[in-house]
Amino acid sequence: MPLESMIPMEESKDEGCCSINFLKYVLYMFNFVFMLSGLAVFGVAVWSLAAEPHYILLLATASFGTAAYVLMAAGLLVVITSVVGCLGALRESLPASSQVTGYTFVLLLIFLMESMAGVLAYVYQVQLQMELAQHLNSTFTNKYGMQLAYTEAIDDMQQDFHCCGATYYTNWQYSRWLDSEANAERRKVPDSCCKTVVELCGRRDHPSNINPAGCVHQLDFVIQDHLVVVGAVGVGVSVVQIFGVIISCCLFVKLKNYGRGY
């Protein structure tokens, strides 16, 4: 047998379903989809923070805000990475293996960020109802009328949810605001409790005049709804990164085989 026949011929970079050029084009398509998913992630994070900005203030911990901010940062990083990846894939020359390694590292970082946001949202979803039950009434009774940001947040909540007090309208009987200078008109409940909000309507706390139900269940429902979306998007989109890591790893191996990027 001739010696030449025993030496394997070098596979062309343009041949085969796993050739370098094929992987480059697949990576380009992945980055385009990746960019769309990044925009979706960023949009969901902004929606979560902008839709209920006052209500986040009333939560006992920063878990909800942290999950949303991590998701926002991940979405922004996804968009930047995918744009750079698309431009790199469109280059005629082959990427250096060091560039592919850096790209893979960024994908893994984004994967961890989005996974963390999803897990954080899920964990907080489990403990939210207990936290609200323990914390919200204290916030209502101790901070309303004492701190402007909390006062505005509680007024907005009571008007939006048509509720009064944390668990029931009688919670206001134990409020610091009730006998404070901020309540010089001696309202029994804040005006925001009224079914029809007009000045000094809170002087009468009969259920025919105010919304007697507490706010805790409505707030729990709204935050839970947001957490489901944040968690699903965080975990769901993080799965997409796995395909990008696989593709970039294959490209890295091919580049090493062809001796490129050194």
PDB file of C-alpha atoms in Angstrom:
ATOM      1  CA  MET A   1       0.000   0.000   0.000  1.00  0.00           C
ATOM      2  CA  PRO A   2       1.433   3.417  -0.917  1.00  0.00           C
ATOM      3  CA  LEU A   3       2.538   5.558   2.005  1.00  0.00           C
ATOM      4  CA  GLU A   4       0.438   8.487   0.756  1.00  0.00           C
ATOM      5  CA  SER A   5      -2.756   6.444   1.124  1.00  0.00           C
ATOM      6  CA  MET A   6      -2.012   5.934   4.830  1.00  0.00           C
ATOM      7  CA  ILE A   7      -1.863   9.726   5.521  1.00  0.00           C
ATOM      8  CA  PRO A   8      -5.338  11.199   6.110  1.00  0.00           C
ATOM      9  CA  MET A   9      -6.147  14.093   3.834  1.00  0.00           C
ATOM     10  CA  GLU A  10      -6.879  17.410   5.606  1.00  0.00           C
ATOM     11  CA  GLU A  11     -10.584  18.147   5.510  1.00  0.00           C
ATOM     12  CA  SER A  12     -11.421  21.397   3.778  1.00  0.00           C
ATOM     13  CA  LYS A  13     -12.906  24.117   5.905  1.00  0.00           C
ATOM     14  CA  ASP A  14     -15.716  24.408   3.316  1.00  0.00           C
ATOM     15  CA  GLU A  15     -16.723  20.729   3.344  1.00  0.00           C
ATOM     16  CA  GLY A  16     -18.952  18.699   5.598  1.00  0.00           C
ATOM     17  CA  CYS A  17     -21.899  19.458   7.835  1.00  0.00           C
ATOM     18  CA  CYS A  18     -19.530  20.367  10.673  1.00  0.00           C
ATOM     19  CA  SER A  19     -17.042  22.417   8.676  1.00  0.00           C
ATOM     20  CA  ILE A  20     -15.749  25.707  10.018  1.00  0.00           C
ATOM     21  CA  ASN A  21     -17.724  27.793   7.541  1.00  0.00           C
ATOM     22  CA  PHE A  22     -20.899  25.844   8.300  1.00  0.00           C
ATOM     23  CA  LEU A  23     -20.400  26.427  12.032  1.00  0.00           C
ATOM     24  CA  LYS A  24     -19.781  30.124  11.362  1.00  0.00           C
ATOM     25  CA  TYR A  25     -23.110  30.458   9.566  1.00  0.00           C
ATOM     26  CA  VAL A  26     -24.931  28.492  12.261  1.00  0.00           C
ATOM     27  CA  LEU A  27     -23.337  30.747  14.857  1.00  0.00           C
ATOM     28  CA  TYR A  28     -24.483  33.791  12.901  1.00  0.00           C
ATOM     29  CA  MET A  29     -28.083  32.522  12.860  1.00  0.00           C
ATOM     30  CA  PHE A  30     -27.839  31.697  16.551  1.00  0.00           C
ATOM     31  CA  ASN A  31     -26.663  35.223  17.326  1.00  0.00           C
ATOM     32  CA  PHE A  32     -29.600  36.714  15.441  1.00  0.00           C
ATOM     33  CA  VAL A  33     -32.066  34.621  17.478  1.00  0.00           C
ATOM     34  CA  PHE A  34     -29.967  35.333  20.558  1.00  0.00           C
ATOM     35  CA  MET A  35     -30.334  39.079  19.988  1.00  0.00           C
ATOM     36  CA  LEU A  36     -34.129  38.797  19.726  1.00  0.00           C
ATOM     37  CA  SER A  37     -34.223  36.806  22.967  1.00  0.00           C
ATOM     38  CA  GLY A  38     -32.026  39.439  24.631  1.00  0.00           C
ATOM     39  CA  LEU A  39     -34.438  42.191  23.610  1.00  0.00           C
ATOM     40  CA  ALA A  40     -37.306  40.103  25.014  1.00  0.00           C
ATOM     41  CA  VAL A  41     -35.461  39.545  28.299  1.00  0.00           C
ATOM     42  CA  PHE A  42     -34.620  43.234  28.627  1.00  0.00           C
ATOM     43  CA  GLY A  43     -38.225  44.179  27.838  1.00  0.00           C
ATOM     44  CA  VAL A  44     -39.637  41.808  30.464  1.00  0.00           C
ATOM     45  CA  ALA A  45     -37.243  43.164  33.100  1.00  0.00           C
ATOM     46  CA  VAL A  46     -38.171  46.773  32.320  1.00  0.00           C
ATOM     47  CA  TRP A  47     -41.874  45.854  32.375  1.00  0.00           C
ATOM     48  CA  SER A  48     -41.479  44.196  35.777  1.00  0.00           C
ATOM     49  CA  LEU A  49     -39.809  47.247  37.281  1.00  0.00           C
ATOM     50  CA  ALA A  50     -41.856  49.945  35.539  1.00  0.00           C
ATOM     51  CA  ALA A  51     -45.317  48.400  35.865  1.00  0.00           C
ATOM     52  CA  GLU A  52     -45.393  48.423  39.672  1.00  0.00           C
ATOM     53  CA  PRO A  53     -42.597  50.781  40.786  1.00  0.00           C
ATOM     54  CA  HIS A  54     -44.270  51.901  44.017  1.00  0.00           C
ATOM     55  CA  TYR A  55     -45.280  48.427  45.126  1.00  0.00           C
ATOM     56  CA  ILE A  56     -41.686  47.126  45.096  1.00  0.00           C
ATOM     57  CA  LEU A  57     -40.970  49.631  47.864  1.00  0.00           C
ATOM     58  CA  LEU A  58     -43.507  47.890  50.100  1.00  0.00           C
ATOM     59  CA  LEU A  59     -41.832  44.483  49.891  1.00  0.00           C
ATOM     60  CA  ALA A  60     -39.742  43.362  52.862  1.00  0.00           C
ATOM     61  CA  THR A  61     -36.758  42.190  50.802  1.00  0.00           C
ATOM     62  CA  ALA A  62     -35.096  43.268  47.576  1.00  0.00           C
ATOM     63  CA  SER A  63     -35.410  39.822  45.962  1.00  0.00           C
ATOM     64  CA  PHE A  64     -37.970  40.879  43.357  1.00  0.00           C
ATOM     65  CA  GLY A  65     -36.029  43.976  42.349  1.00  0.00           C
ATOM     66  CA  THR A  66     -32.745  42.057  42.340  1.00  0.00           C
ATOM     67  CA  ALA A  67     -34.136  39.365  40.019  1.00  0.00           C
ATOM     68  CA  ALA A  68     -35.503  42.006  37.643  1.00  0.00           C
ATOM     69  CA  TYR A  69     -32.258  44.028  37.606  1.00  0.00           C
ATOM     70  CA  VAL A  70     -30.140  40.903  37.025  1.00  0.00           C
ATOM     71  CA  LEU A  71     -32.450  39.956  34.154  1.00  0.00           C
ATOM     72  CA  MET A  72     -32.182  43.480  32.729  1.00  0.00           C
ATOM     73  CA  ALA A  73     -28.361  43.368  32.866  1.00  0.00           C
ATOM     74  CA  ALA A  74     -28.366  39.911  31.277  1.00  0.00           C
ATOM     75  CA  GLY A  75     -30.673  41.079  28.485  1.00  0.00           C
ATOM     76  CA  LEU A  76     -28.453  44.073  27.750  1.00  0.00           C
ATOM     77  CA  LEU A  77     -25.364  41.860  27.733  1.00  0.00           C
ATOM     78  CA  VAL A  78     -27.132  39.418  25.401  1.00  0.00           C
ATOM     79  CA  VAL A  79     -27.886  42.174  22.874  1.00  0.00           C
ATOM     80  CA  ILE A  80     -24.302  43.498  22.928  1.00  0.00           C
ATOM     81  CA  THR A  81     -22.796  40.003  22.702  1.00  0.00           C
ATOM     82  CA  SER A  82     -25.090  38.893  19.875  1.00  0.00           C
ATOM     83  CA  VAL A  83     -24.380  42.040  17.808  1.00  0.00           C
ATOM     84  CA  VAL A  84     -20.627  41.535  18.230  1.00  0.00           C
ATOM     85  CA  GLY A  85     -21.071  37.833  17.450  1.00  0.00           C
ATOM     86  CA  CYS A  86     -23.048  38.571  14.262  1.00  0.00           C
ATOM     87  CA  LEU A  87     -20.425  41.050  13.042  1.00  0.00           C
ATOM     88  CA  GLY A  88     -17.686  38.558  13.806  1.00  0.00           C
ATOM     89  CA  ALA A  89     -19.476  35.740  11.986  1.00  0.00           C
ATOM     90  CA  LEU A  90     -19.919  37.913   8.883  1.00  0.00           C
ATOM     91  CA  ARG A  91     -16.162  38.474   8.600  1.00  0.00           C
ATOM     92  CA  GLU A  92     -14.517  36.716   5.693  1.00  0.00           C
ATOM     93  CA  SER A  93     -11.546  35.663   7.789  1.00  0.00           C
ATOM     94  CA  LEU A  94     -11.871  32.973  10.382  1.00  0.00           C
ATOM     95  CA  PRO A  95     -12.163  34.091  14.011  1.00  0.00           C
ATOM     96  CA  ALA A  96      -9.229  33.527  16.315  1.00  0.00           C
ATOM     97  CA  SER A  97      -9.648  30.699  18.796  1.00  0.00           C
ATOM     98  CA  SER A  98      -9.106  33.227  21.607  1.00  0.00           C
ATOM     99  CA  GLN A  99     -12.135  35.184  20.338  1.00  0.00           C
ATOM    100  CA  VAL A 100     -14.244  32.038  20.321  1.00  0.00           C
ATOM    101  CA  THR A 101     -13.068  31.258  23.854  1.00  0.00           C
ATOM    102  CA  GLY A 102     -14.048  34.755  25.037  1.00  0.00           C
ATOM    103  CA  TYR A 103     -17.425  34.463  23.323  1.00  0.00           C
ATOM    104  CA  THR A 104     -18.064  31.111  25.027  1.00  0.00           C
ATOM    105  CA  PHE A 105     -17.118  32.582  28.407  1.00  0.00           C
ATOM    106  CA  VAL A 106     -19.591  35.458  27.939  1.00  0.00           C
ATOM    107  CA  LEU A 107     -22.332  32.977  26.997  1.00  0.00           C
ATOM    108  CA  LEU A 108     -21.670  31.025  30.191  1.00  0.00           C
ATOM    109  CA  LEU A 109     -21.776  34.252  32.220  1.00  0.00           C
ATOM    110  CA  ILE A 110     -25.132  35.194  30.701  1.00  0.00           C
ATOM    111  CA  PHE A 111     -26.395  31.674  31.332  1.00  0.00           C
ATOM    112  CA  LEU A 112     -25.504  31.979  35.016  1.00  0.00           C
ATOM    113  CA  MET A 113     -27.090  35.441  35.311  1.00  0.00           C
ATOM    114  CA  GLU A 114     -30.375  34.399  33.723  1.00  0.00           C
ATOM    115  CA  SER A 115     -30.482  31.146  35.656  1.00  0.00           C
ATOM    116  CA  MET A 116     -29.881  33.063  38.885  1.00  0.00           C
ATOM    117  CA  ALA A 117     -32.701  35.493  38.064  1.00  0.00           C
ATOM    118  CA  GLY A 118     -35.057  32.604  37.310  1.00  0.00           C
ATOM    119  CA  VAL A 119     -34.192  30.666  40.450  1.00  0.00           C
ATOM    120  CA  LEU A 120     -34.367  33.820  42.585  1.00  0.00           C
ATOM    121  CA  ALA A 121     -37.818  34.601  41.203  1.00  0.00           C
ATOM    122  CA  TYR A 122     -39.005  31.052  41.922  1.00  0.00           C
ATOM    123  CA  VAL A 123     -37.636  31.008  45.487  1.00  0.00           C
ATOM    124  CA  TYR A 124     -39.108  34.421  46.249  1.00  0.00           C
ATOM    125  CA  GLN A 125     -42.452  33.316  44.812  1.00  0.00           C
ATOM    126  CA  VAL A 126     -42.643  30.586  47.458  1.00  0.00           C
ATOM    127  CA  GLN A 127     -41.921  32.901  50.397  1.00  0.00           C
ATOM    128  CA  LEU A 128     -43.798  35.977  49.139  1.00  0.00           C
ATOM    129  CA  GLN A 129     -47.197  35.336  50.727  1.00  0.00           C
ATOM    130  CA  MET A 130     -45.712  34.702  54.178  1.00  0.00           C
ATOM    131  CA  GLU A 131     -43.539  37.802  53.867  1.00  0.00           C
ATOM    132  CA  LEU A 132     -46.454  40.010  52.866  1.00  0.00           C
ATOM    133  CA  ALA A 133     -48.645  38.731  55.678  1.00  0.00           C
ATOM    134  CA  GLN A 134     -45.950  39.518  58.252  1.00  0.00           C
ATOM    135  CA  HIS A 135     -44.535  42.726  56.820  1.00  0.00           C
ATOM    136  CA  LEU A 136     -47.229  44.664  54.973  1.00  0.00           C
ATOM    137  CA  ASN A 137     -49.385  45.491  57.997  1.00  0.00           C
ATOM    138  CA  SER A 138     -46.349  46.858  59.843  1.00  0.00           C
ATOM    139  CA  THR A 139     -45.477  49.031  56.840  1.00  0.00           C
ATOM    140  CA  PHE A 140     -49.015  50.395  56.624  1.00  0.00           C
ATOM    141  CA  THR A 141     -49.355  51.200  60.318  1.00  0.00           C
ATOM    142  CA  ASN A 142     -45.844  52.550  60.953  1.00  0.00           C
ATOM    143  CA  LYS A 143     -44.833  54.340  57.755  1.00  0.00           C
ATOM    144  CA  TYR A 144     -48.013  55.812  56.277  1.00  0.00           C
ATOM    145  CA  GLY A 145     -48.031  59.559  56.872  1.00  0.00           C
ATOM    146  CA  MET A 146     -44.500  59.354  58.282  1.00  0.00           C
ATOM    147  CA  GLN A 147     -42.519  58.841  55.058  1.00  0.00           C
ATOM    148  CA  LEU A 148     -43.686  60.409  51.798  1.00  0.00           C
ATOM    149  CA  ALA A 149     -42.550  57.602  49.469  1.00  0.00           C
ATOM    150  CA  TYR A 150     -44.405  54.960  51.488  1.00  0.00           C
ATOM    151  CA  THR A 151     -47.468  57.193  51.852  1.00  0.00           C
ATOM    152  CA  GLU A 152     -47.698  57.672  48.081  1.00  0.00           C
ATOM    153  CA  ALA A 153     -47.129  53.962  47.430  1.00  0.00           C
ATOM    154  CA  ILE A 154     -49.862  52.923  49.860  1.00  0.00           C
ATOM    155  CA  ASP A 155     -52.323  55.510  48.496  1.00  0.00           C
ATOM    156  CA  ASP A 156     -51.643  54.311  44.948  1.00  0.00           C
ATOM    157  CA  MET A 157     -52.131  50.696  45.977  1.00  0.00           C
ATOM    158  CA  GLN A 158     -55.407  51.329  47.803  1.00  0.00           C
ATOM    159  CA  GLN A 159     -56.816  53.231  44.847  1.00  0.00           C
ATOM    160  CA  ASP A 160     -55.563  50.784  42.200  1.00  0.00           C
ATOM    161  CA  PHE A 161     -56.669  47.648  44.056  1.00  0.00           C
ATOM    162  CA  HIS A 162     -59.804  49.171  45.639  1.00  0.00           C
ATOM    163  CA  CYS A 163     -58.671  48.016  49.066  1.00  0.00           C
ATOM    164  CA  CYS A 164     -58.089  49.507  52.504  1.00  0.00           C
ATOM    165  CA  GLY A 165     -55.432  48.486  55.011  1.00  0.00           C
ATOM    166  CA  ALA A 166     -53.098  45.521  54.803  1.00  0.00           C
ATOM    167  CA  THR A 167     -55.555  42.754  55.724  1.00  0.00           C
ATOM    168  CA  TYR A 168     -58.721  44.739  56.534  1.00  0.00           C
ATOM    169  CA  TYR A 169     -59.775  48.379  56.861  1.00  0.00           C
ATOM    170  CA  THR A 170     -59.767  48.128  60.669  1.00  0.00           C
ATOM    171  CA  ASN A 171     -55.936  47.912  60.535  1.00  0.00           C
ATOM    172  CA  TRP A 172     -55.934  51.701  60.360  1.00  0.00           C
ATOM    173  CA  GLN A 173     -57.164  51.874  63.971  1.00  0.00           C
ATOM    174  CA  TYR A 174     -53.618  50.946  65.042  1.00  0.00           C
ATOM    175  CA  SER A 175     -51.790  53.311  62.695  1.00  0.00           C
ATOM    176  CA  ARG A 176     -49.336  55.952  63.908  1.00  0.00           C
ATOM    177  CA  TRP A 177     -50.838  58.243  61.266  1.00  0.00           C
ATOM    178  CA  LEU A 178     -54.287  58.165  62.893  1.00  0.00           C
ATOM    179  CA  ASP A 179     -53.313  60.459  65.794  1.00  0.00           C
ATOM    180  CA  SER A 180     -50.461  62.283  64.095  1.00  0.00           C
ATOM    181  CA  GLU A 181     -50.277  65.853  62.808  1.00  0.00           C
ATOM    182  CA  ALA A 182     -50.495  64.456  59.277  1.00  0.00           C
ATOM    183  CA  ASN A 183     -54.093  63.524  60.080  1.00  0.00           C
ATOM    184  CA  ALA A 184     -55.171  66.857  61.559  1.00  0.00           C
ATOM    185  CA  GLU A 185     -58.615  66.456  59.942  1.00  0.00           C
ATOM    186  CA  ARG A 186     -59.119  63.275  62.012  1.00  0.00           C
ATOM    187  CA  ARG A 187     -59.870  60.877  59.205  1.00  0.00           C
ATOM    188  CA  LYS A 188     -60.557  57.319  60.306  1.00  0.00           C
ATOM    189  CA  VAL A 189     -58.934  55.921  57.168  1.00  0.00           C
ATOM    190  CA  PRO A 190     -56.949  57.555  54.358  1.00  0.00           C
ATOM    191  CA  ASP A 191     -59.021  59.110  51.585  1.00  0.00           C
ATOM    192  CA  SER A 192     -57.520  56.551  49.192  1.00  0.00           C
ATOM    193  CA  CYS A 193     -59.685  53.908  50.910  1.00  0.00           C
ATOM    194  CA  CYS A 194     -62.893  55.520  49.651  1.00  0.00           C
ATOM    195  CA  LYS A 195     -64.924  54.026  46.834  1.00  0.00           C
ATOM    196  CA  THR A 196     -65.167  57.545  45.412  1.00  0.00           C
ATOM    197  CA  VAL A 197     -62.038  59.442  46.391  1.00  0.00           C
ATOM    198  CA  VAL A 198     -62.775  63.013  47.433  1.00  0.00           C
ATOM    199  CA  GLU A 199     -61.116  65.184  50.066  1.00  0.00           C
ATOM    200  CA  LEU A 200     -61.916  64.170  53.666  1.00  0.00           C
ATOM    201  CA  CYS A 201     -64.013  61.184  52.550  1.00  0.00           C
ATOM    202  CA  GLY A 202     -61.919  59.080  54.964  1.00  0.00           C
ATOM    203  CA  ARG A 203     -63.705  60.589  57.952  1.00  0.00           C
ATOM    204  CA  ARG A 204     -66.388  57.952  57.482  1.00  0.00           C
ATOM    205  CA  ASP A 205     -65.155  54.355  57.490  1.00  0.00           C
ATOM    206  CA  HIS A 206     -68.448  52.549  56.936  1.00  0.00           C
ATOM    207  CA  PRO A 207     -68.172  49.777  54.290  1.00  0.00           C
ATOM    208  CA  SER A 208     -70.754  51.606  52.194  1.00  0.00           C
ATOM    209  CA  ASN A 209     -68.233  54.462  51.818  1.00  0.00           C
ATOM    210  CA  ILE A 210     -64.883  52.639  51.669  1.00  0.00           C
ATOM    211  CA  ASN A 211     -63.411  49.453  50.231  1.00  0.00           C
ATOM    212  CA  PRO A 212     -63.229  47.200  53.322  1.00  0.00           C
ATOM    213  CA  ALA A 213     -61.010  44.422  51.912  1.00  0.00           C
ATOM    214  CA  GLY A 214     -57.274  44.492  52.637  1.00  0.00           C
ATOM    215  CA  CYS A 215     -54.559  44.888  50.015  1.00  0.00           C
ATOM    216  CA  VAL A 216     -52.341  41.925  50.843  1.00  0.00           C
ATOM    217  CA  HIS A 217     -54.054  39.394  48.564  1.00  0.00           C
ATOM    218  CA  GLN A 218     -54.178  41.736  45.564  1.00  0.00           C
ATOM    219  CA  LEU A 219     -50.510  42.674  45.972  1.00  0.00           C
ATOM    220  CA  ASP A 220     -49.572  39.013  46.353  1.00  0.00           C
ATOM    221  CA  PHE A 221     -51.426  38.180  43.124  1.00  0.00           C
ATOM    222  CA  VAL A 222     -49.750  40.989  41.143  1.00  0.00           C
ATOM    223  CA  ILE A 223     -46.212  40.242  42.356  1.00  0.00           C
ATOM    224  CA  GLN A 224     -46.690  36.492  41.911  1.00  0.00           C
ATOM    225  CA  ASP A 225     -47.820  37.132  38.336  1.00  0.00           C
ATOM    226  CA  HIS A 226     -44.682  39.148  37.629  1.00  0.00           C
ATOM    227  CA  LEU A 227     -42.449  36.564  39.296  1.00  0.00           C
ATOM    228  CA  VAL A 228     -43.852  33.784  37.111  1.00  0.00           C
ATOM    229  CA  VAL A 229     -42.988  35.764  33.974  1.00  0.00           C
ATOM    230  CA  VAL A 230     -39.531  36.794  35.236  1.00  0.00           C
ATOM    231  CA  GLY A 231     -38.705  33.234  36.327  1.00  0.00           C
ATOM    232  CA  ALA A 232     -39.960  31.620  33.119  1.00  0.00           C
ATOM    233  CA  VAL A 233     -38.105  34.064  30.891  1.00  0.00           C
ATOM    234  CA  GLY A 234     -34.898  33.818  32.933  1.00  0.00           C
ATOM    235  CA  VAL A 235     -34.779  30.025  32.942  1.00  0.00           C
ATOM    236  CA  GLY A 236     -36.235  29.601  29.447  1.00  0.00           C
ATOM    237  CA  VAL A 237     -33.875  31.945  27.647  1.00  0.00           C
ATOM    238  CA  SER A 238     -30.867  30.622  29.577  1.00  0.00           C
ATOM    239  CA  VAL A 239     -31.452  27.281  27.837  1.00  0.00           C
ATOM    240  CA  VAL A 240     -30.780  29.021  24.500  1.00  0.00           C
ATOM    241  CA  GLN A 241     -27.241  29.767  25.651  1.00  0.00           C
ATOM    242  CA  ILE A 242     -26.510  26.039  25.855  1.00  0.00           C
ATOM    243  CA  PHE A 243     -26.808  25.749  22.071  1.00  0.00           C
ATOM    244  CA  GLY A 244     -24.512  28.733  21.613  1.00  0.00           C
ATOM    245  CA  VAL A 245     -21.912  27.209  23.923  1.00  0.00           C
ATOM    246  CA  ILE A 246     -22.060  23.899  22.022  1.00  0.00           C
ATOM    247  CA  ILE A 247     -21.663  25.639  18.642  1.00  0.00           C
ATOM    248  CA  SER A 248     -18.798  27.852  19.821  1.00  0.00           C
ATOM    249  CA  CYS A 249     -17.034  24.860  21.424  1.00  0.00           C
ATOM    250  CA  CYS A 250     -17.305  22.931  18.153  1.00  0.00           C
ATOM    251  CA  LEU A 251     -15.901  25.927  16.292  1.00  0.00           C
ATOM    252  CA  PHE A 252     -13.043  26.202  18.783  1.00  0.00           C
ATOM    253  CA  VAL A 253     -12.145  22.524  18.302  1.00  0.00           C
ATOM    254  CA  LYS A 254     -12.245  22.917  14.520  1.00  0.00           C
ATOM    255  CA  LEU A 255      -9.994  25.978  14.671  1.00  0.00           C
ATOM    256  CA  LYS A 256      -7.464  24.078  16.783  1.00  0.00           C
ATOM    257  CA  ASN A 257      -7.540  21.209  14.285  1.00  0.00           C
ATOM    258  CA  TYR A 258      -6.854  23.558  11.412  1.00  0.00           C
ATOM    259  CA  GLY A 259      -4.215  25.460  13.347  1.00  0.00           C
ATOM    260  CA  ARG A 260      -6.041  28.754  13.046  1.00  0.00           C
ATOM    261  CA  GLY A 261      -6.041  31.681  15.446  1.00  0.00           C
ATOM    262  CA  TYR A 262      -2.529  31.286  16.758  1.00  0.00           C
TER     263      TYR A 262
END
